[in-house]
């Protein structure tokens, strides 16, 4: 686990940019953190690090945005509005867990959430190594504690 303190949105973007430069095909970044902690700022950095020039916005109304034109395609998921397990499947979201490119998932904790007693089959300990978990905590108005952890054995 690696912990970084970000002092600005630019810091957070720079971190994402560095991660993206070394990200392999198939990598999945799972982001968790409250509203306004900087998940989308991190995604902006990931896009830049992949060489994507398009403007990144949270896909809150569509569940997924796809950015091409970089070293790898970036699939940007935001599960904020997800409230039923079946939506993973009906929206075709499972495909993005094996992305033909790189995937980043905002509100990733919702993959693992217990919806009405139905446990996710994507248990953290069963996930392959290409998954990583990123947690952002707001320490104050401009400081964020960002922890990065690889999954799998
Ligand atoms: N160190 C920081 N890192 C990221 N965002 C920050 C930081 N300090 C302040 N902010 C502000 O916090 C907000 C984060 O928004 P956003 O990335 O959309 O959050 P989320 O996607 O987690 O809801 C932005 O308005 C940004 O300017
Ligand atoms: Mg967001």
Short mmCIF file of C-alpha atoms in Angstrom, two decimals, residues 6-141:
data_model
loop_
_atom_site.label_atom_id
_atom_site.label_comp_id
_atom_site.label_asym_id
_atom_site.label_seq_id
_atom_site.Cartn_x
_atom_site.Cartn_y
_atom_site.Cartn_z
CA UNK A 6 -2.14 15.62 -2.36
CA UNK A 7 -2.16 19.37 -1.69
CA UNK A 8 -4.11 20.48 -4.77
CA UNK A 9 -6.20 19.24 -7.70
CA UNK A 10 -3.03 19.55 -9.81
CA UNK A 11 -1.20 17.21 -7.40
CA UNK A 12 -4.00 14.67 -7.67
CA UNK A 13 -4.00 14.89 -11.47
CA UNK A 14 -0.22 14.48 -11.57
CA UNK A 15 -0.51 11.28 -9.54
CA UNK A 16 -3.07 9.84 -11.97
CA UNK A 17 -0.90 10.93 -14.88
CA UNK A 18 2.10 9.03 -13.49
CA UNK A 19 0.04 5.88 -12.86
CA UNK A 20 -1.36 5.95 -16.39
CA UNK A 21 2.07 6.21 -17.98
CA UNK A 22 3.03 2.85 -16.53
CA UNK A 23 -0.42 1.19 -16.71
CA UNK A 24 -0.58 -2.07 -18.65
CA UNK A 25 -3.39 -3.14 -20.97
CA UNK A 26 -6.24 -4.59 -18.86
CA UNK A 27 -5.52 -2.52 -15.74
CA UNK A 28 -8.57 -1.64 -13.62
CA UNK A 29 -8.40 1.29 -11.18
CA UNK A 30 -11.12 1.05 -8.50
CA UNK A 31 -11.65 4.48 -6.90
CA UNK A 32 -13.47 5.03 -3.64
CA UNK A 33 -14.04 8.20 -1.67
CA UNK A 34 -16.84 10.59 -0.79
CA UNK A 35 -18.38 13.09 -3.17
CA UNK A 36 -15.93 15.89 -3.96
CA UNK A 37 -12.79 14.14 -2.77
CA UNK A 38 -11.20 14.23 -6.23
CA UNK A 39 -11.95 10.95 -7.99
CA UNK A 40 -12.73 12.74 -11.24
CA UNK A 41 -9.59 14.89 -10.87
CA UNK A 42 -7.61 11.66 -10.69
CA UNK A 43 -9.34 10.38 -13.84
CA UNK A 44 -8.41 13.61 -15.66
CA UNK A 45 -4.79 12.80 -14.79
CA UNK A 46 -5.13 9.19 -15.92
CA UNK A 47 -6.49 10.37 -19.28
CA UNK A 48 -3.65 12.85 -19.71
CA UNK A 49 -1.08 10.20 -18.81
CA UNK A 50 -2.48 7.97 -21.55
CA UNK A 51 -2.16 10.84 -24.02
CA UNK A 52 -5.91 11.46 -24.27
CA UNK A 53 -6.73 15.10 -25.01
CA UNK A 54 -10.55 14.97 -24.66
CA UNK A 55 -12.12 16.74 -21.70
CA UNK A 56 -12.99 14.27 -18.94
CA UNK A 57 -16.30 14.59 -17.12
CA UNK A 58 -17.96 12.21 -14.72
CA UNK A 59 -20.34 9.94 -16.65
CA UNK A 60 -22.99 10.20 -13.95
CA UNK A 61 -25.89 9.97 -16.39
CA UNK A 62 -24.52 7.23 -18.61
CA UNK A 63 -22.50 4.99 -16.21
CA UNK A 64 -19.60 4.86 -18.70
CA UNK A 65 -17.59 7.24 -20.89
CA UNK A 66 -15.07 5.92 -23.40
CA UNK A 67 -12.02 7.97 -24.36
CA UNK A 68 -9.95 7.02 -27.37
CA UNK A 69 -6.96 8.64 -29.05
CA UNK A 70 -4.43 7.71 -26.38
CA UNK A 71 -1.88 4.92 -25.91
CA UNK A 72 -4.75 2.76 -24.57
CA UNK A 73 -8.54 3.25 -24.58
CA UNK A 74 -9.82 4.59 -21.24
CA UNK A 75 -13.18 3.31 -19.94
CA UNK A 76 -14.48 5.66 -17.25
CA UNK A 77 -17.28 4.24 -15.11
CA UNK A 78 -19.15 6.06 -12.36
CA UNK A 79 -21.38 3.86 -10.22
CA UNK A 80 -22.82 6.67 -8.11
CA UNK A 81 -26.31 6.11 -9.47
CA UNK A 82 -26.20 2.36 -9.37
CA UNK A 83 -28.76 1.06 -6.93
CA UNK A 84 -29.48 -2.50 -8.04
CA UNK A 85 -27.17 -5.43 -8.65
CA UNK A 86 -28.84 -6.30 -11.99
CA UNK A 87 -27.75 -2.95 -13.40
CA UNK A 88 -24.17 -4.24 -13.61
CA UNK A 89 -25.32 -6.90 -15.98
CA UNK A 90 -28.04 -5.06 -17.92
CA UNK A 91 -25.72 -2.11 -18.52
CA UNK A 92 -23.02 -4.50 -19.73
CA UNK A 93 -20.66 -3.29 -17.02
CA UNK A 94 -19.12 -6.70 -16.39
CA UNK A 95 -17.27 -6.41 -19.72
CA UNK A 96 -15.33 -3.45 -18.38
CA UNK A 97 -13.77 -5.62 -15.68
CA UNK A 98 -11.68 -7.11 -18.48
CA UNK A 99 -11.14 -3.92 -20.43
CA UNK A 100 -9.62 -3.78 -23.88
CA UNK A 101 -7.60 -0.87 -22.57
CA UNK A 102 -7.66 0.62 -19.07
CA UNK A 103 -10.74 1.01 -16.87
CA UNK A 104 -11.29 3.40 -13.99
CA UNK A 105 -14.35 3.01 -11.77
CA UNK A 106 -15.61 5.85 -9.56
CA UNK A 107 -17.60 4.67 -6.52
CA UNK A 108 -16.06 1.22 -7.04
CA UNK A 109 -17.17 0.21 -3.56
CA UNK A 110 -20.60 -0.24 -5.12
CA UNK A 111 -19.31 -3.30 -6.98
CA UNK A 112 -18.80 -4.86 -3.59
CA UNK A 113 -21.90 -3.50 -1.93
CA UNK A 114 -24.48 -5.86 -0.57
CA UNK A 115 -27.73 -5.06 -2.42
CA UNK A 116 -30.60 -6.67 -0.52
CA UNK A 117 -28.61 -9.67 0.67
CA UNK A 118 -27.21 -10.54 -2.76
CA UNK A 119 -23.42 -10.63 -2.42
CA UNK A 120 -21.26 -9.52 -5.30
CA UNK A 121 -19.27 -12.30 -6.87
CA UNK A 122 -16.47 -9.80 -7.37
CA UNK A 123 -15.05 -10.23 -3.89
CA UNK A 124 -11.91 -8.18 -3.37
CA UNK A 125 -9.71 -11.13 -2.41
CA UNK A 126 -10.69 -13.01 -5.58
CA UNK A 127 -9.84 -10.22 -7.95
CA UNK A 128 -6.82 -10.67 -10.20
CA UNK A 129 -3.72 -8.57 -9.89
CA UNK A 130 -4.66 -6.15 -12.66
CA UNK A 131 -7.14 -4.60 -10.21
CA UNK A 132 -5.98 -1.88 -7.86
CA UNK A 133 -7.83 -0.08 -5.14
CA UNK A 134 -7.46 3.68 -4.65
CA UNK A 135 -9.01 5.36 -1.66
CA UNK A 136 -9.24 9.14 -1.30
CA UNK A 137 -9.97 10.86 1.98
CA UNK A 138 -10.39 14.64 2.28
CA UNK A 139 -8.25 15.91 5.17
CA UNK A 140 -9.35 19.51 4.71
CA UNK A 141 -10.43 21.80 1.87
#
